[in-house]
PDB file of C-alpha atoms in Angstrom:
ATOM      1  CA  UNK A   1       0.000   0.000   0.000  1.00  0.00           C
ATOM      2  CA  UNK A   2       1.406   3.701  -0.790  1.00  0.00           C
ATOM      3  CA  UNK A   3       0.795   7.078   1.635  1.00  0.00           C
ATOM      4  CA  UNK A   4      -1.687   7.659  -1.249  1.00  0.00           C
ATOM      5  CA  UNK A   5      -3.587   4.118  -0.474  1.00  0.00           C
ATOM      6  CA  UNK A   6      -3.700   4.752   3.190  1.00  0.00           C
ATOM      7  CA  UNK A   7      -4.832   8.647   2.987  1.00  0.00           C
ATOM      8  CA  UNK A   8      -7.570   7.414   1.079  1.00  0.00           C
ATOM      9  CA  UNK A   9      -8.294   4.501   3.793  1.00  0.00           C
ATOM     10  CA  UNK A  10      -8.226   7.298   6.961  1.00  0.00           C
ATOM     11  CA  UNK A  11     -10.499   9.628   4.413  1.00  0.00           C
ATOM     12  CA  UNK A  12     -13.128   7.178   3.838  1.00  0.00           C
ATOM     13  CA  UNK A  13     -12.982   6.429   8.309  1.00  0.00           C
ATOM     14  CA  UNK A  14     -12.918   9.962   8.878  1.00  0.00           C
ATOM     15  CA  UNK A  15     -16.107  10.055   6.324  1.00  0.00           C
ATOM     16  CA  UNK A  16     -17.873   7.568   7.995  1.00  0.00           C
ATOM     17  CA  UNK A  17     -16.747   9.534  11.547  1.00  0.00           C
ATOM     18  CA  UNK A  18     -18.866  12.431  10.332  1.00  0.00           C
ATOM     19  CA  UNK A  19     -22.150  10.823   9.940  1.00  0.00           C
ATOM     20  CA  UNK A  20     -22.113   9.264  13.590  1.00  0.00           C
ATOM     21  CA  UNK A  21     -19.124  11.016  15.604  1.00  0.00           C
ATOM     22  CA  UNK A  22     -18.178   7.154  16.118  1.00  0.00           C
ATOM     23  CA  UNK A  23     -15.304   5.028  13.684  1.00  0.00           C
ATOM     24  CA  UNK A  24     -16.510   2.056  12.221  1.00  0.00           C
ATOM     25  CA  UNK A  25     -14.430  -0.232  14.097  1.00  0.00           C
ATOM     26  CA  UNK A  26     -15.373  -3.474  11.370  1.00  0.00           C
ATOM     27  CA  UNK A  27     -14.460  -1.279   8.855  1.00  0.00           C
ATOM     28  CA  UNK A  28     -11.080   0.331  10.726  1.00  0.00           C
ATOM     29  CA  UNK A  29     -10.124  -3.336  11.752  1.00  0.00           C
ATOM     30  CA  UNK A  30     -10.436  -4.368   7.763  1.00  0.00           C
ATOM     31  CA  UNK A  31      -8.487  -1.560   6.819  1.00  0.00           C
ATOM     32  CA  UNK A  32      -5.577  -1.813   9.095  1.00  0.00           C
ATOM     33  CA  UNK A  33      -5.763  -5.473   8.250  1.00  0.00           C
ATOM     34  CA  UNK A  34      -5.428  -5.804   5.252  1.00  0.00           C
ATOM     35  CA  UNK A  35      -2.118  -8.214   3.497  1.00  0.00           C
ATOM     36  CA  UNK A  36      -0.967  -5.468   1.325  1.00  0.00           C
ATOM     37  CA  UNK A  37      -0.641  -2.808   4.046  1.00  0.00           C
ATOM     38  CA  UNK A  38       2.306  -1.839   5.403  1.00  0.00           C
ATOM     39  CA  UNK A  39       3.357  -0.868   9.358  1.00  0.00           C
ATOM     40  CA  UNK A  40       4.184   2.485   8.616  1.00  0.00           C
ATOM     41  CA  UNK A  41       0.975   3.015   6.373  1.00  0.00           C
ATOM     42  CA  UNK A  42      -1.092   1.253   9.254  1.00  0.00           C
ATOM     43  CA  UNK A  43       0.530   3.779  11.505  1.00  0.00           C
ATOM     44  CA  UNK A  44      -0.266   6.438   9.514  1.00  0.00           C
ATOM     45  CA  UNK A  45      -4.605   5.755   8.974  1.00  0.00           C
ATOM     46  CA  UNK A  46      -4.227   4.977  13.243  1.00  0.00           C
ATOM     47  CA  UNK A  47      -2.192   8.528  13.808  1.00  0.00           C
ATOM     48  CA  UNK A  48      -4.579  10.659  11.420  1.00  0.00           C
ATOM     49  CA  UNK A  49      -7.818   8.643  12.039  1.00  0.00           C
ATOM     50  CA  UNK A  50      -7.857   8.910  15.918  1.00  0.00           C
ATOM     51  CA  UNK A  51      -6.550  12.225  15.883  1.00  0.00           C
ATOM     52  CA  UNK A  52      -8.815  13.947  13.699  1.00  0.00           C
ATOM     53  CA  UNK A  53     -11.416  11.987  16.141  1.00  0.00           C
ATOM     54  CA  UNK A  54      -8.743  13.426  19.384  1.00  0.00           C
ATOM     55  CA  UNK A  55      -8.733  16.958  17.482  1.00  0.00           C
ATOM     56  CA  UNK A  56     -11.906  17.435  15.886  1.00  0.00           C
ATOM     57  CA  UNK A  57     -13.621  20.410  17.689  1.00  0.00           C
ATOM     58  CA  UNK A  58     -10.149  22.935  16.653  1.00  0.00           C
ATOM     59  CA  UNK A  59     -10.263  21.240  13.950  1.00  0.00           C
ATOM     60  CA  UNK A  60     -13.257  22.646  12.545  1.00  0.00           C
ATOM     61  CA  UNK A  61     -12.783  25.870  14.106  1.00  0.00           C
ATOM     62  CA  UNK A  62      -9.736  25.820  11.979  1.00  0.00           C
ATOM     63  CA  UNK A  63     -12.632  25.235   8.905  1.00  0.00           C
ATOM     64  CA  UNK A  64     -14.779  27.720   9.874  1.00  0.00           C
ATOM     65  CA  UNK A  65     -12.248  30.097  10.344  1.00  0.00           C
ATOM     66  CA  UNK A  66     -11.438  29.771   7.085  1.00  0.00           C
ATOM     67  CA  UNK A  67     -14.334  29.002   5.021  1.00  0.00           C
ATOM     68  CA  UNK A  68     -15.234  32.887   4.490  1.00  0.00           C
ATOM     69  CA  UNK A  69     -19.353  33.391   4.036  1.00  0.00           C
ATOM     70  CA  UNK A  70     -19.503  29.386   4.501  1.00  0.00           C
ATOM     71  CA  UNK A  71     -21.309  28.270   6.970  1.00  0.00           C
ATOM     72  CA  UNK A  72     -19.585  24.831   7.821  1.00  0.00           C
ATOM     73  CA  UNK A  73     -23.157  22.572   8.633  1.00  0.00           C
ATOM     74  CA  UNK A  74     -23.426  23.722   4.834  1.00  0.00           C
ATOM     75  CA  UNK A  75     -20.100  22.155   3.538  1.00  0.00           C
ATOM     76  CA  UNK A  76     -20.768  18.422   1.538  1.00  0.00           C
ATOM     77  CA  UNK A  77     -19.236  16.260   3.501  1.00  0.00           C
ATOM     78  CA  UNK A  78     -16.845  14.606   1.390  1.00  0.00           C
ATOM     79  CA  UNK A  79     -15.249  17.858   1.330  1.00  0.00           C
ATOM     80  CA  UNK A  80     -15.573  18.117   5.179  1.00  0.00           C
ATOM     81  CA  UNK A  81     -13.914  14.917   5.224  1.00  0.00           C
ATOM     82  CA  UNK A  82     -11.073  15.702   2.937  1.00  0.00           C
ATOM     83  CA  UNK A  83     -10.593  19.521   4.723  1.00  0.00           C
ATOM     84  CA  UNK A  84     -10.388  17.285   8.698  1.00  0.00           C
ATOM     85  CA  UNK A  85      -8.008  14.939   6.926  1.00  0.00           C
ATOM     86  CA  UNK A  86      -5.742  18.073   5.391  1.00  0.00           C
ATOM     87  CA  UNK A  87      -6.171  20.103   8.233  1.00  0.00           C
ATOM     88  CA  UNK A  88      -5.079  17.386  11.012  1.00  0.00           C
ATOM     89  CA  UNK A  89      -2.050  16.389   8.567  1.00  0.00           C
ATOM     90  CA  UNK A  90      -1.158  20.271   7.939  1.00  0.00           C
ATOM     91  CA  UNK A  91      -1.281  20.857  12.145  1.00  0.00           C
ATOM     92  CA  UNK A  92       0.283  17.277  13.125  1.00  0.00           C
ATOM     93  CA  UNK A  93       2.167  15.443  10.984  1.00  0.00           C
ATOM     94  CA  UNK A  94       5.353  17.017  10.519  1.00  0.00           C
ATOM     95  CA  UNK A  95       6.902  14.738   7.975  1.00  0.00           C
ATOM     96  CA  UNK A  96       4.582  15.837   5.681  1.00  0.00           C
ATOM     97  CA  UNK A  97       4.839  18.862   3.593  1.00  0.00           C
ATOM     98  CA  UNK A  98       1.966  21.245   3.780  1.00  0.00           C
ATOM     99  CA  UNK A  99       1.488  21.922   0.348  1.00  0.00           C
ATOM    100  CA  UNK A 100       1.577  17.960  -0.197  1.00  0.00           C
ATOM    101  CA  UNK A 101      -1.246  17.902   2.180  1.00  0.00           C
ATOM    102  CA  UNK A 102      -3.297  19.922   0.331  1.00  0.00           C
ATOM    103  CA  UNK A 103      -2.717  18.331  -3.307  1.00  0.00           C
ATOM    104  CA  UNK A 104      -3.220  15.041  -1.837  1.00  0.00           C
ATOM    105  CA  UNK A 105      -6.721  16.223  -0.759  1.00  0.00           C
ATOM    106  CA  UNK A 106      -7.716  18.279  -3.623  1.00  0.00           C
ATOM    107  CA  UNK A 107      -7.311  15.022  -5.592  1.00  0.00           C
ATOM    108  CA  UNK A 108      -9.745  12.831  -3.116  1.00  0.00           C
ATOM    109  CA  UNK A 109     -12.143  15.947  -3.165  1.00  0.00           C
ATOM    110  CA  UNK A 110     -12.093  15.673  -7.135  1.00  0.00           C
ATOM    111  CA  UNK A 111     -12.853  12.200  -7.097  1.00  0.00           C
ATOM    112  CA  UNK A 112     -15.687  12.146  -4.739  1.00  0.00           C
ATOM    113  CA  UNK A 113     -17.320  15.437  -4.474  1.00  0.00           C
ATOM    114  CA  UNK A 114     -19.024  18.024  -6.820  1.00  0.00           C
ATOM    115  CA  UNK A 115     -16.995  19.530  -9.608  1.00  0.00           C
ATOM    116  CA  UNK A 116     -16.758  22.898  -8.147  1.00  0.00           C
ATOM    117  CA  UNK A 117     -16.086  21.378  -4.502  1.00  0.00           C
ATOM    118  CA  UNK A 118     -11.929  21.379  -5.289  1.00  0.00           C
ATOM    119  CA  UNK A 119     -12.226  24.930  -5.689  1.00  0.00           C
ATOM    120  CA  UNK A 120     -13.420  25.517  -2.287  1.00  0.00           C
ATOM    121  CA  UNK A 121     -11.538  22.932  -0.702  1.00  0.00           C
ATOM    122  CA  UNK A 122      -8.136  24.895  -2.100  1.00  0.00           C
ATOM    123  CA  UNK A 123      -9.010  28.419  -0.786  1.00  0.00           C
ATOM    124  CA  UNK A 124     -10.227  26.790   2.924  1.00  0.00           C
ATOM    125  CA  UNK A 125      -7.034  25.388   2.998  1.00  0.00           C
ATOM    126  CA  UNK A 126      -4.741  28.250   1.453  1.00  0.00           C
ATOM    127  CA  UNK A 127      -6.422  29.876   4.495  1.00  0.00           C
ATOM    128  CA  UNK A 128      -5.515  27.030   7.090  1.00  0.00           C
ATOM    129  CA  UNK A 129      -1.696  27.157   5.282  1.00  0.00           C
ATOM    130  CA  UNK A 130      -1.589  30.695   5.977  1.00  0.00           C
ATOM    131  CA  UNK A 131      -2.613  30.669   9.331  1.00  0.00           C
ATOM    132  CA  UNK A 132      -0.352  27.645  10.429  1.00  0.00           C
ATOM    133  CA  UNK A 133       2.677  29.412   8.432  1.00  0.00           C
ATOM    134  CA  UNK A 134       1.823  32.602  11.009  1.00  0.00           C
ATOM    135  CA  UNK A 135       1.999  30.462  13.869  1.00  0.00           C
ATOM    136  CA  UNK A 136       5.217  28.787  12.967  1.00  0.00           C
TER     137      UNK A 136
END
């Protein structure tokens, strides 16, 4: 499995995460399980998964704060998904690179969301980069 494989595996948990504030533990458990996954990538979907879950009140402050006229109960949530998953990588995960963050998540939003949905996504998160870079 790639860092591509398993961001897509802790987007689709962090999905399911929105619709019931709990994670699918059946499907987490298949996920982590699976033959073709490796440690690291395992880590990885745990790390990002549970802390988006650990984080996810700042999280969407964060999203709010940056979604200008948005409301966020108004935001799809595939892109709400994708934005938690960017947004928790962007704040915590220091190995990767912001900006990698971001492209990584336009592409899920492309593939599951609306066609104009990347758009949004990409100036909520030039926002979050911002911000971060100020605090750094």
């Amino acid at each position: 499995m790639s860092r591509r494989s398993a961001r897509l595996s802790a987007y689709q948990l962090i999905f399911g995460y929105l619709f019931s504030k709990e994670i699918d533990t059946k499907t987490y458990d298949t996920m982590i399980g699976a033959e073709d996954i490796s440690e690291s990538d395992a880590e990885y979907i745990d790390s990002v998964v549970n802390g988006v879950k650990e984080h996810y009140d700042e999280l969407m402050q964060m999203i709010a704060d940056n979604s200008k006229n948005f409301k966020i109960d108004r935001i799809y949530k595939p892109d709400l998904a994708g934005l938690l998953l960017a947004c928790y990588e962007m704040k915590y995960v220091e190995d990767i690179p912001l900006k990698v963050s971001i492209s990584e998540v336009i592409d899920l939003v492309k593939t599951f969301s609306t066609e104009n949905s990347n758009k949004f996504v990409n100036g909520v998160l030039k926002g979050v980069f911002n911000q971060l870079n100020g605090e750094k």
